[in-house]
């Protein structure tokens, strides 16, 4: 082995071999698969326009860890990969490309635009998956799907037509969230942010000329669509005005004054304008009072003829112009600063408008059974508190707007007859004649489906549901639904619980009759070392690919995993990455030490471990195996990683290897145990574990089988006697080392030490003596039943040790300790005086008092220890 492990020379080479051999595929572990054990997990399909960020790195690392674990544990395993067409995001990219070329999608037409979009997809789709490969992930790449591939297009049509024919997908004029750039959005695609706006108080004159009412609004550009002014029915200030009319400023249109309990009479003037076509609450008021719905701007946000002289202006740009005109004409009473929440498009950040539009909706009742089954425990959340968030959102669920005014996506499979107005949904790629009147004058709905509609089918569409025979036995198997549905586990970020998770549950239950997942693990955010959310503007973004290049995929993966406590945000730092680089170096150096003593090492399976040290270390491996398995089965990735770190660094390297210097015969056994530990660690650090396993086996991956398809460690027997014996050995070594520190002989070899252990036989004394002599650096170790006089001593958990002082000059040591004691005594007196001063205690800040009390306790503790040492030295 070379002096240092070089991951850059190993990782790409290993990954290529793994993938070429088909190790990631369903039957790669056929030789160790156990009957009835199936495991499936779905990759959240990343956008084809995407780049790997640290959140992706966490999701896919955790997914890969659990997949590798299950694969090695004998499960028939499917990790389904794929990419998402990302309707709005991809269309925006292609539109920007066209604008840069001096043209638009409208100028080139739909067909040419879709050709451009498909070309961009082919160019960019592989970028994310190639980046994922750099992370060492092991999904079944041969089964990779795309949400608009032929089979999944069939699946989407199957789902749509089924719900349409049941009356669960409907079309109508509804108020929707409208982005003037991207079109209709569902509720959860709107991001609400605090906005420093204004409250405009406007005079609405009475139609009879008797005065005016004062109305306040944050959106004066919409008042042209007012069809009433309302007050609370119990508001005594305005009861006498009910039924009267006011005239809209700058127009001749009159609207009635109505009463509705929606008004908060304590807020503002208690008078509210009603704009049913441009406000969600007013929309409901308008329906209750049978008001006219007047739309004042078009789909692009351009004001229409209802806005009079302002027709043709963009809604937001027109605001200042409209307010200036109102002020000039004397209609503005006052303008106040006002902080309020404004909805923005989650993609382009444009301000979203409530807008009445003819759209397609999935009725909320589709989700009813999935909500019931989730709350009956048929799907379990990790951490469990996420079910509260799920219920909170699902309890207020509205119909889901699924139509999008885009060209890139699944075109809605509904056709219209221009002759007889017949409407029908079809599974066919295209229709040519009307099934009702046989007219050929028909057209397909131009809109496409919300990207999340096709993503909602992902847990079963990728298993062949609705695909027909497209790519059967290549991209999916006829057995897949039986073997892999419901999916065993979903791992994803909590931020898409409603975008994706809840909708998959809704659709899975609706079409298959079962929830799509048994377990749902939602991980938190990855933040910087200070707990700040990462953003380009802050300059604190950690690029996972940069970290792979600088440290290695293994180190990044392990750092993410050991930090991933359920329900807690992860703080990433270079310090943690460096710490785990030290861990890989520790492993590498352990393997180098083993190879200095033997060329190759056997596999633990079928190998007889006979030495005391070997049995002890095997017992510790078994304990670690039991703990790791328990953690993995509950998705406590951080705890599993911590167990392995503790075993390999603290127990195997710090003690096992050191103890073997006193028992060279145990080295081969330790090598076999270390190789088995590499299997235990493999799901977390696949590259270095593969490398070290083969180095110690005298093989290479090129000429032998990978450990990723070998049996995961499963023996969990603890050897109590062996553990007790070596705990005593280590306790005695540590005790002698501490005693040596007392006489300034910390790392020096000494002539003699005594060890007092109750109830130890002569045979046991002889078996542990060589380890104590070697590691405590003592020429002679004698066991005693009595206290040794004229010696420094140390009392530990299992023994008491003594170092004779007859040949040691204790004077300078006693002098040094005495000076330390005197200095500390003065410090204690000083702090005690302050804390006993009532005036100081009354006026000092609480944190200062707390700090001084801590300093006092620390100094007193040090004094006690020094005095113990002095007493020991003075006899």
GROMACS .gro file of N, CA, C and O in nm, residues 131-234:
model
  416
  131UNK      N    1  -2.360   1.371  -1.221
  131UNK     CA    2  -2.317   1.426  -1.093
  131UNK      C    3  -2.350   1.330  -0.978
  131UNK      O    4  -2.273   1.315  -0.884
  132UNK      N    5  -2.465   1.265  -0.990
  132UNK     CA    6  -2.503   1.167  -0.888
  132UNK      C    7  -2.404   1.050  -0.885
  132UNK      O    8  -2.372   0.997  -0.779
  133UNK      N    9  -2.357   1.011  -1.000
  133UNK     CA   10  -2.259   0.903  -1.006
  133UNK      C   11  -2.132   0.940  -0.930
  133UNK      O   12  -2.068   0.855  -0.869
  134UNK      N   13  -2.096   1.069  -0.932
  134UNK     CA   14  -1.977   1.113  -0.857
  134UNK      C   15  -1.996   1.095  -0.707
  134UNK      O   16  -1.898   1.082  -0.633
  135UNK      N   17  -2.122   1.090  -0.662
  135UNK     CA   18  -2.151   1.068  -0.520
  135UNK      C   19  -2.148   0.921  -0.483
  135UNK      O   20  -2.158   0.885  -0.367
  136UNK      N   21  -2.136   0.834  -0.584
  136UNK     CA   22  -2.128   0.690  -0.556
  136UNK      C   23  -2.263   0.622  -0.538
  136UNK      O   24  -2.269   0.512  -0.482
  137UNK      N   25  -2.371   0.685  -0.584
  137UNK     CA   26  -2.504   0.627  -0.561
  137UNK      C   27  -2.526   0.505  -0.650
  137UNK      O   28  -2.467   0.493  -0.758
  138UNK      N   29  -2.616   0.415  -0.606
  138UNK     CA   30  -2.630   0.286  -0.675
  138UNK      C   31  -2.774   0.250  -0.712
  138UNK      O   32  -2.822   0.143  -0.680
  139UNK      N   33  -2.845   0.340  -0.780
  139UNK     CA   34  -2.979   0.304  -0.827
  139UNK      C   35  -2.970   0.212  -0.949
  139UNK      O   36  -2.864   0.198  -1.011
  140UNK      N   37  -3.083   0.153  -0.984
  140UNK     CA   38  -3.087   0.061  -1.099
  140UNK      C   39  -3.089   0.142  -1.228
  140UNK      O   40  -3.194   0.161  -1.291
  141UNK      N   41  -2.971   0.190  -1.269
  141UNK     CA   42  -2.963   0.283  -1.382
  141UNK      C   43  -3.022   0.228  -1.511
  141UNK      O   44  -3.070   0.305  -1.595
  142UNK      N   45  -3.019   0.097  -1.528
  142UNK     CA   46  -3.073   0.040  -1.652
  142UNK      C   47  -3.224   0.061  -1.663
  142UNK      O   48  -3.281   0.047  -1.771
  143UNK      N   49  -3.288   0.093  -1.550
  143UNK     CA   50  -3.432   0.114  -1.548
  143UNK      C   51  -3.468   0.263  -1.541
  143UNK      O   52  -3.582   0.298  -1.510
  144UNK      N   53  -3.371   0.348  -1.568
  144UNK     CA   54  -3.394   0.492  -1.553
  144UNK      C   55  -3.514   0.538  -1.637
  144UNK      O   56  -3.528   0.504  -1.754
  145UNK      N   57  -3.602   0.617  -1.572
  145UNK     CA   58  -3.721   0.667  -1.639
  145UNK      C   59  -3.717   0.819  -1.651
  145UNK      O   60  -3.643   0.887  -1.579
  146UNK      N   61  -3.800   0.870  -1.741
  146UNK     CA   62  -3.820   1.013  -1.758
  146UNK      C   63  -3.970   1.037  -1.756
  146UNK      O   64  -4.046   0.961  -1.817
  147UNK      N   65  -4.015   1.139  -1.687
  147UNK     CA   66  -4.160   1.156  -1.666
  147UNK      C   67  -4.239   1.179  -1.794
  147UNK      O   68  -4.362   1.180  -1.792
  148UNK      N   69  -4.168   1.196  -1.906
  148UNK     CA   70  -4.240   1.208  -2.034
  148UNK      C   71  -4.196   1.100  -2.132
  148UNK      O   72  -4.214   1.116  -2.254
  149UNK      N   73  -4.138   0.989  -2.081
  149UNK     CA   74  -4.106   0.881  -2.175
  149UNK      C   75  -4.236   0.815  -2.221
  149UNK      O   76  -4.344   0.841  -2.168
  150UNK      N   77  -4.226   0.728  -2.321
  150UNK     CA   78  -4.347   0.673  -2.384
  150UNK      C   79  -4.437   0.601  -2.284
  150UNK      O   80  -4.559   0.621  -2.282
  151UNK      N   81  -4.376   0.519  -2.200
  151UNK     CA   82  -4.455   0.442  -2.104
  151UNK      C   83  -4.524   0.532  -2.002
  151UNK      O   84  -4.641   0.511  -1.968
  152UNK      N   85  -4.454   0.630  -1.953
  152UNK     CA   86  -4.512   0.717  -1.851
  152UNK      C   87  -4.614   0.813  -1.911
  152UNK      O   88  -4.708   0.856  -1.842
  153UNK      N   89  -4.601   0.845  -2.039
  153UNK     CA   90  -4.707   0.924  -2.104
  153UNK      C   91  -4.837   0.844  -2.107
  153UNK      O   92  -4.946   0.898  -2.084
  154UNK      N   93  -4.826   0.713  -2.133
  154UNK     CA   94  -4.945   0.628  -2.130
  154UNK      C   95  -5.005   0.622  -1.990
  154UNK      O   96  -5.126   0.626  -1.971
  155UNK      N   97  -4.918   0.612  -1.891
  155UNK     CA   98  -4.963   0.604  -1.753
  155UNK      C   99  -5.037   0.730  -1.712
  155UNK      O  100  -5.142   0.724  -1.645
  156UNK      N  101  -4.985   0.845  -1.751
  156UNK     CA  102  -5.049   0.973  -1.718
  156UNK      C  103  -5.187   0.981  -1.783
  156UNK      O  104  -5.285   1.024  -1.719
  157UNK      N  105  -5.196   0.940  -1.908
  157UNK     CA  106  -5.327   0.943  -1.975
  157UNK      C  107  -5.425   0.848  -1.907
  157UNK      O  108  -5.543   0.881  -1.888
  158UNK      N  109  -5.376   0.731  -1.870
  158UNK     CA  110  -5.461   0.633  -1.800
  158UNK      C  111  -5.519   0.694  -1.673
  158UNK      O  112  -5.639   0.682  -1.644
  159UNK      N  113  -5.434   0.762  -1.596
  159UNK     CA  114  -5.479   0.822  -1.470
  159UNK      C  115  -5.577   0.935  -1.496
  159UNK      O  116  -5.682   0.944  -1.430
  160UNK      N  117  -5.545   1.021  -1.591
  160UNK     CA  118  -5.633   1.135  -1.618
  160UNK      C  119  -5.770   1.088  -1.665
  160UNK      O  120  -5.874   1.132  -1.613
  161UNK      N  121  -5.771   0.999  -1.763
  161UNK     CA  122  -5.899   0.955  -1.820
  161UNK      C  123  -5.983   0.884  -1.715
  161UNK      O  124  -6.106   0.903  -1.709
  162UNK      N  125  -5.918   0.805  -1.629
  162UNK     CA  126  -5.992   0.734  -1.525
  162UNK      C  127  -6.061   0.833  -1.431
  162UNK      O  128  -6.181   0.820  -1.402
  163UNK      N  129  -5.987   0.933  -1.384
  163UNK     CA  130  -6.046   1.032  -1.293
  163UNK      C  131  -6.149   1.119  -1.364
  163UNK      O  132  -6.252   1.155  -1.306
  164UNK      N  133  -6.124   1.150  -1.490
  164UNK     CA  134  -6.218   1.230  -1.570
  164UNK      C  135  -6.351   1.158  -1.582
  164UNK      O  136  -6.458   1.216  -1.562
  165UNK      N  137  -6.344   1.030  -1.615
  165UNK     CA  138  -6.469   0.954  -1.635
  165UNK      C  139  -6.545   0.933  -1.505
  165UNK      O  140  -6.667   0.910  -1.507
  166UNK      N  141  -6.475   0.942  -1.393
  166UNK     CA  142  -6.542   0.931  -1.264
  166UNK      C  143  -6.595   1.065  -1.214
  166UNK      O  144  -6.656   1.072  -1.107
  167UNK      N  145  -6.571   1.170  -1.290
  167UNK     CA  146  -6.613   1.303  -1.247
  167UNK      C  147  -6.523   1.363  -1.140
  167UNK      O  148  -6.562   1.460  -1.073
  168UNK      N  149  -6.402   1.308  -1.125
  168UNK     CA  150  -6.310   1.357  -1.022
  168UNK      C  151  -6.207   1.455  -1.079
  168UNK      O  152  -6.132   1.517  -1.005
  169UNK      N  153  -6.204   1.465  -1.212
  169UNK     CA  154  -6.133   1.574  -1.277
  169UNK      C  155  -6.237   1.656  -1.351
  169UNK      O  156  -6.314   1.601  -1.431
  170UNK      N  157  -6.243   1.784  -1.320
  170UNK     CA  158  -6.347   1.870  -1.378
  170UNK      C  159  -6.283   1.998  -1.430
  170UNK      O  160  -6.173   2.037  -1.388
  171UNK      N  161  -6.356   2.066  -1.521
  171UNK     CA  162  -6.309   2.194  -1.574
  171UNK      C  163  -6.414   2.300  -1.546
  171UNK      O  164  -6.534   2.274  -1.556
  172UNK      N  165  -6.369   2.417  -1.509
  172UNK     CA  166  -6.464   2.525  -1.484
  172UNK      C  167  -6.394   2.655  -1.458
  172UNK      O  168  -6.271   2.662  -1.445
  173UNK      N  169  -6.473   2.763  -1.452
  173UNK     CA  170  -6.420   2.894  -1.419
  173UNK      C  171  -6.405   2.905  -1.268
  173UNK      O  172  -6.504   2.912  -1.196
  174UNK      N  173  -6.284   2.900  -1.225
  174UNK     CA  174  -6.252   2.908  -1.083
  174UNK      C  175  -6.155   3.024  -1.062
  174UNK      O  176  -6.085   3.066  -1.154
  175UNK      N  177  -6.152   3.071  -0.937
  175UNK     CA  178  -6.046   3.164  -0.904
  175UNK      C  179  -5.920   3.083  -0.875
  175UNK      O  180  -5.923   2.992  -0.791
  176UNK      N  181  -5.813   3.116  -0.945
  176UNK     CA  182  -5.687   3.044  -0.928
  176UNK      C  183  -5.576   3.143  -0.896
  176UNK      O  184  -5.592   3.265  -0.906
  177UNK      N  185  -5.463   3.087  -0.855
  177UNK     CA  186  -5.341   3.167  -0.841
  177UNK      C  187  -5.282   3.185  -0.980
  177UNK      O  188  -5.253   3.085  -1.048
  178UNK      N  189  -5.262   3.309  -1.021
  178UNK     CA  190  -5.222   3.332  -1.159
  178UNK      C  191  -5.090   3.409  -1.165
  178UNK      O  192  -5.076   3.517  -1.109
  179UNK      N  193  -4.992   3.347  -1.231
  179UNK     CA  194  -4.866   3.415  -1.260
  179UNK      C  195  -4.876   3.466  -1.402
  179UNK      O  196  -4.903   3.389  -1.495
  180UNK      N  197  -4.856   3.596  -1.421
  180UNK     CA  198  -4.871   3.652  -1.556
  180UNK      C  199  -4.762   3.604  -1.651
  180UNK      O  200  -4.769   3.630  -1.771
  181UNK      N  201  -4.664   3.534  -1.597
  181UNK     CA  202  -4.562   3.475  -1.684
  181UNK      C  203  -4.583   3.326  -1.706
  181UNK      O  204  -4.575   3.275  -1.817
  182UNK      N  205  -4.613   3.255  -1.595
  182UNK     CA  206  -4.620   3.108  -1.601
  182UNK      C  207  -4.761   3.051  -1.598
  182UNK      O  208  -4.779   2.930  -1.607
  183UNK      N  209  -4.863   3.136  -1.580
  183UNK     CA  210  -5.001   3.087  -1.583
  183UNK      C  211  -5.049   3.039  -1.447
  183UNK      O  212  -5.005   3.085  -1.342
  184UNK      N  213  -5.144   2.943  -1.451
  184UNK     CA  214  -5.209   2.896  -1.328
  184UNK      C  215  -5.111   2.821  -1.239
  184UNK      O  216  -5.025   2.747  -1.287
  185UNK      N  217  -5.126   2.841  -1.108
  185UNK     CA  218  -5.044   2.773  -1.009
  185UNK      C  219  -5.135   2.713  -0.903
  185UNK      O  220  -5.241   2.767  -0.872
  186UNK      N  221  -5.092   2.600  -0.846
  186UNK     CA  222  -5.166   2.545  -0.732
  186UNK      C  223  -5.130   2.625  -0.607
  186UNK      O  224  -5.034   2.702  -0.607
  187UNK      N  225  -5.205   2.605  -0.500
  187UNK     CA  226  -5.184   2.683  -0.378
  187UNK      C  227  -5.040   2.672  -0.327
  187UNK      O  228  -4.982   2.771  -0.282
  188UNK      N  229  -4.984   2.553  -0.333
  188UNK     CA  230  -4.851   2.535  -0.273
  188UNK      C  231  -4.737   2.579  -0.365
  188UNK      O  232  -4.622   2.575  -0.325
  189UNK      N  233  -4.772   2.624  -0.486
  189UNK     CA  234  -4.670   2.680  -0.574
  189UNK      C  235  -4.658   2.831  -0.555
  189UNK      O  236  -4.582   2.896  -0.626
  190UNK      N  237  -4.733   2.883  -0.459
  190UNK     CA  238  -4.727   3.026  -0.427
  190UNK      C  239  -4.650   3.044  -0.297
  190UNK      O  240  -4.684   2.984  -0.195
  191UNK      N  241  -4.545   3.123  -0.301
  191UNK     CA  242  -4.465   3.151  -0.182
  191UNK      C  243  -4.505   3.288  -0.128
  191UNK      O  244  -4.497   3.389  -0.198
  192UNK      N  245  -4.548   3.291  -0.003
  192UNK     CA  246  -4.593   3.416   0.059
  192UNK      C  247  -4.478   3.479   0.136
  192UNK      O  248  -4.414   3.415   0.220
  193UNK      N  249  -4.453   3.606   0.107
  193UNK     CA  250  -4.344   3.678   0.172
  193UNK      C  251  -4.394   3.812   0.225
  193UNK      O  252  -4.484   3.874   0.166
  194UNK      N  253  -4.336   3.857   0.336
  194UNK     CA  254  -4.370   3.989   0.388
  194UNK      C  255  -4.323   4.096   0.291
  194UNK      O  256  -4.213   4.088   0.234
  195UNK      N  257  -4.409   4.196   0.272
  195UNK     CA  258  -4.382   4.299   0.171
  195UNK      C  259  -4.411   4.436   0.232
  195UNK      O  260  -4.515   4.457   0.295
  196UNK      N  261  -4.318   4.529   0.216
  196UNK     CA  262  -4.341   4.666   0.262
  196UNK      C  263  -4.421   4.741   0.157
  196UNK      O  264  -4.366   4.793   0.058
  197UNK      N  265  -4.553   4.743   0.176
  197UNK     CA  266  -4.641   4.808   0.080
  197UNK      C  267  -4.707   4.931   0.138
  197UNK      O  268  -4.658   4.992   0.233
  198UNK      N  269  -4.820   4.967   0.080
  198UNK     CA  270  -4.892   5.087   0.123
  198UNK      C  271  -5.040   5.057   0.133
  198UNK      O  272  -5.093   4.969   0.065
  199UNK      N  273  -5.105   5.132   0.221
  199UNK     CA  274  -5.250   5.128   0.236
  199UNK      C  275  -5.304   5.258   0.175
  199UNK      O  276  -5.274   5.368   0.227
  200UNK      N  277  -5.380   5.247   0.069
  200UNK     CA  278  -5.432   5.365   0.000
  200UNK      C  279  -5.577   5.388   0.044
  200UNK      O  280  -5.664   5.303   0.021
  201UNK      N  281  -5.604   5.503   0.106
  201UNK     CA  282  -5.739   5.539   0.150
  201UNK      C  283  -5.802   5.625   0.041
  201UNK      O  284  -5.755   5.736   0.012
  202UNK      N  285  -5.911   5.574  -0.019
  202UNK     CA  286  -5.970   5.636  -0.137
  202UNK      C  287  -6.114   5.678  -0.107
  202UNK      O  288  -6.189   5.606  -0.042
  203UNK      N  289  -6.153   5.795  -0.159
  203UNK     CA  290  -6.292   5.842  -0.148
  203UNK      C  291  -6.378   5.776  -0.255
  203UNK      O  292  -6.343   5.781  -0.374
  204UNK      N  293  -6.488   5.715  -0.213
  204UNK     CA  294  -6.589   5.664  -0.305
  204UNK      C  295  -6.713   5.753  -0.286
  204UNK      O  296  -6.785   5.738  -0.186
  205UNK      N  297  -6.739   5.847  -0.376
  205UNK     CA  298  -6.852   5.941  -0.359
  205UNK      C  299  -6.987   5.869  -0.365
  205UNK      O  300  -7.005   5.774  -0.442
  206UNK      N  301  -7.085   5.914  -0.282
  206UNK     CA  302  -7.221   5.863  -0.294
  206UNK      C  303  -7.277   5.908  -0.428
  206UNK      O  304  -7.254   6.020  -0.475
  207UNK      N  305  -7.355   5.819  -0.488
  207UNK     CA  306  -7.411   5.848  -0.620
  207UNK      C  307  -7.504   5.969  -0.617
  207UNK      O  308  -7.519   6.040  -0.718
  208UNK      N  309  -7.565   5.995  -0.499
  208UNK     CA  310  -7.659   6.109  -0.491
  208UNK      C  311  -7.589   6.239  -0.456
  208UNK      O  312  -7.654   6.342  -0.433
  209UNK      N  313  -7.457   6.238  -0.448
  209UNK     CA  314  -7.381   6.359  -0.423
  209UNK      C  315  -7.379   6.404  -0.279
  209UNK      O  316  -7.331   6.515  -0.249
  210UNK      N  317  -7.424   6.320  -0.184
  210UNK     CA  318  -7.437   6.361  -0.043
  210UNK      C  319  -7.309   6.343   0.038
  210UNK      O  320  -7.310   6.365   0.157
  211UNK      N  321  -7.202   6.301  -0.021
  211UNK     CA  322  -7.077   6.280   0.053
  211UNK      C  323  -6.997   6.164  -0.005
  211UNK      O  324  -7.008   6.135  -0.126
  212UNK      N  325  -6.921   6.099   0.081
  212UNK     CA  326  -6.839   5.987   0.031
  212UNK      C  327  -6.812   5.887   0.143
  212UNK      O  328  -6.829   5.917   0.260
  213UNK      N  329  -6.770   5.767   0.101
  213UNK     CA  330  -6.721   5.666   0.194
  213UNK      C  331  -6.570   5.653   0.173
  213UNK      O  332  -6.522   5.665   0.061
  214UNK      N  333  -6.498   5.624   0.281
  214UNK     CA  334  -6.353   5.607   0.272
  214UNK      C  335  -6.321   5.458   0.271
  214UNK      O  336  -6.354   5.384   0.364
  215UNK      N  337  -6.257   5.414   0.164
  215UNK     CA  338  -6.223   5.273   0.145
  215UNK      C  339  -6.071   5.260   0.138
  215UNK      O  340  -6.006   5.338   0.067
  216UNK      N  341  -6.016   5.162   0.210
  216UNK     CA  342  -5.870   5.142   0.209
  216UNK      C  343  -5.837   5.014   0.131
  216UNK      O  344  -5.907   4.912   0.144
  217UNK      N  345  -5.731   5.017   0.052
  217UNK     CA  346  -5.689   4.901  -0.027
  217UNK      C  347  -5.538   4.901  -0.045
  217UNK      O  348  -5.474   5.007  -0.044
  218UNK      N  349  -5.482   4.783  -0.062
  218UNK     CA  350  -5.339   4.772  -0.094
  218UNK      C  351  -5.317   4.760  -0.245
  218UNK      O  352  -5.206   4.767  -0.292
  219UNK      N  353  -5.428   4.742  -0.320
  219UNK     CA  354  -5.416   4.719  -0.465
  219UNK      C  355  -5.511   4.811  -0.540
  219UNK      O  356  -5.615   4.768  -0.594
  220UNK      N  357  -5.477   4.940  -0.547
  220UNK     CA  358  -5.570   5.036  -0.611
  220UNK      C  359  -5.595   5.008  -0.759
  220UNK      O  360  -5.700   5.047  -0.812
  221UNK      N  361  -5.502   4.938  -0.825
  221UNK     CA  362  -5.519   4.913  -0.969
  221UNK      C  363  -5.635   4.818  -0.999
  221UNK      O  364  -5.675   4.804  -1.115
  222UNK      N  365  -5.688   4.751  -0.894
  222UNK     CA  366  -5.799   4.658  -0.918
  222UNK      C  367  -5.936   4.720  -0.895
  222UNK      O  368  -6.038   4.654  -0.917
  223UNK      N  369  -5.942   4.849  -0.849
  223UNK     CA  370  -6.073   4.902  -0.810
  223UNK      C  371  -6.167   4.917  -0.930
  223UNK      O  372  -6.289   4.925  -0.914
  224UNK      N  373  -6.112   4.914  -1.049
  224UNK     CA  374  -6.198   4.922  -1.168
  224UNK      C  375  -6.287   4.798  -1.179
  224UNK      O  376  -6.387   4.799  -1.250
  225UNK      N  377  -6.250   4.691  -1.107
  225UNK     CA  378  -6.330   4.569  -1.107
  225UNK      C  379  -6.424   4.558  -0.988
  225UNK      O  380  -6.488   4.454  -0.968
  226UNK      N  381  -6.435   4.666  -0.906
  226UNK     CA  382  -6.526   4.663  -0.791
  226UNK      C  383  -6.670   4.650  -0.840
  226UNK      O  384  -6.713   4.721  -0.933
  227UNK      N  385  -6.745   4.563  -0.773
  227UNK     CA  386  -6.889   4.552  -0.806
  227UNK      C  387  -6.975   4.573  -0.682
  227UNK      O  388  -7.096   4.555  -0.687
  228UNK      N  389  -6.913   4.612  -0.570
  228UNK     CA  390  -6.987   4.649  -0.448
  228UNK      C  391  -6.889   4.709  -0.350
  228UNK      O  392  -6.767   4.697  -0.364
  229UNK      N  393  -6.944   4.774  -0.249
  229UNK     CA  394  -6.870   4.815  -0.131
  229UNK      C  395  -6.943   4.752  -0.014
  229UNK      O  396  -7.066   4.755  -0.008
  230UNK      N  397  -6.870   4.691   0.080
  230UNK     CA  398  -6.941   4.621   0.187
  230UNK      C  399  -6.897   4.666   0.325
  230UNK      O  400  -6.784   4.710   0.347
  231UNK      N  401  -6.992   4.651   0.418
  231UNK     CA  402  -6.971   4.681   0.559
  231UNK      C  403  -7.027   4.564   0.640
  231UNK      O  404  -7.100   4.479   0.586
  232UNK      N  405  -6.994   4.560   0.769
  232UNK     CA  406  -7.049   4.453   0.854
  232UNK      C  407  -7.195   4.485   0.886
  232UNK      O  408  -7.230   4.600   0.914
  233UNK      N  409  -7.283   4.385   0.882
  233UNK     CA  410  -7.427   4.412   0.907
  233UNK      C  411  -7.456   4.469   1.045
  233UNK      O  412  -7.560   4.532   1.064
  234UNK      N  413  -7.364   4.449   1.142
  234UNK     CA  414  -7.387   4.500   1.277
  234UNK      C  415  -7.316   4.632   1.303
  234UNK      O  416  -7.317   4.682   1.416
   0.00000   0.00000   0.00000
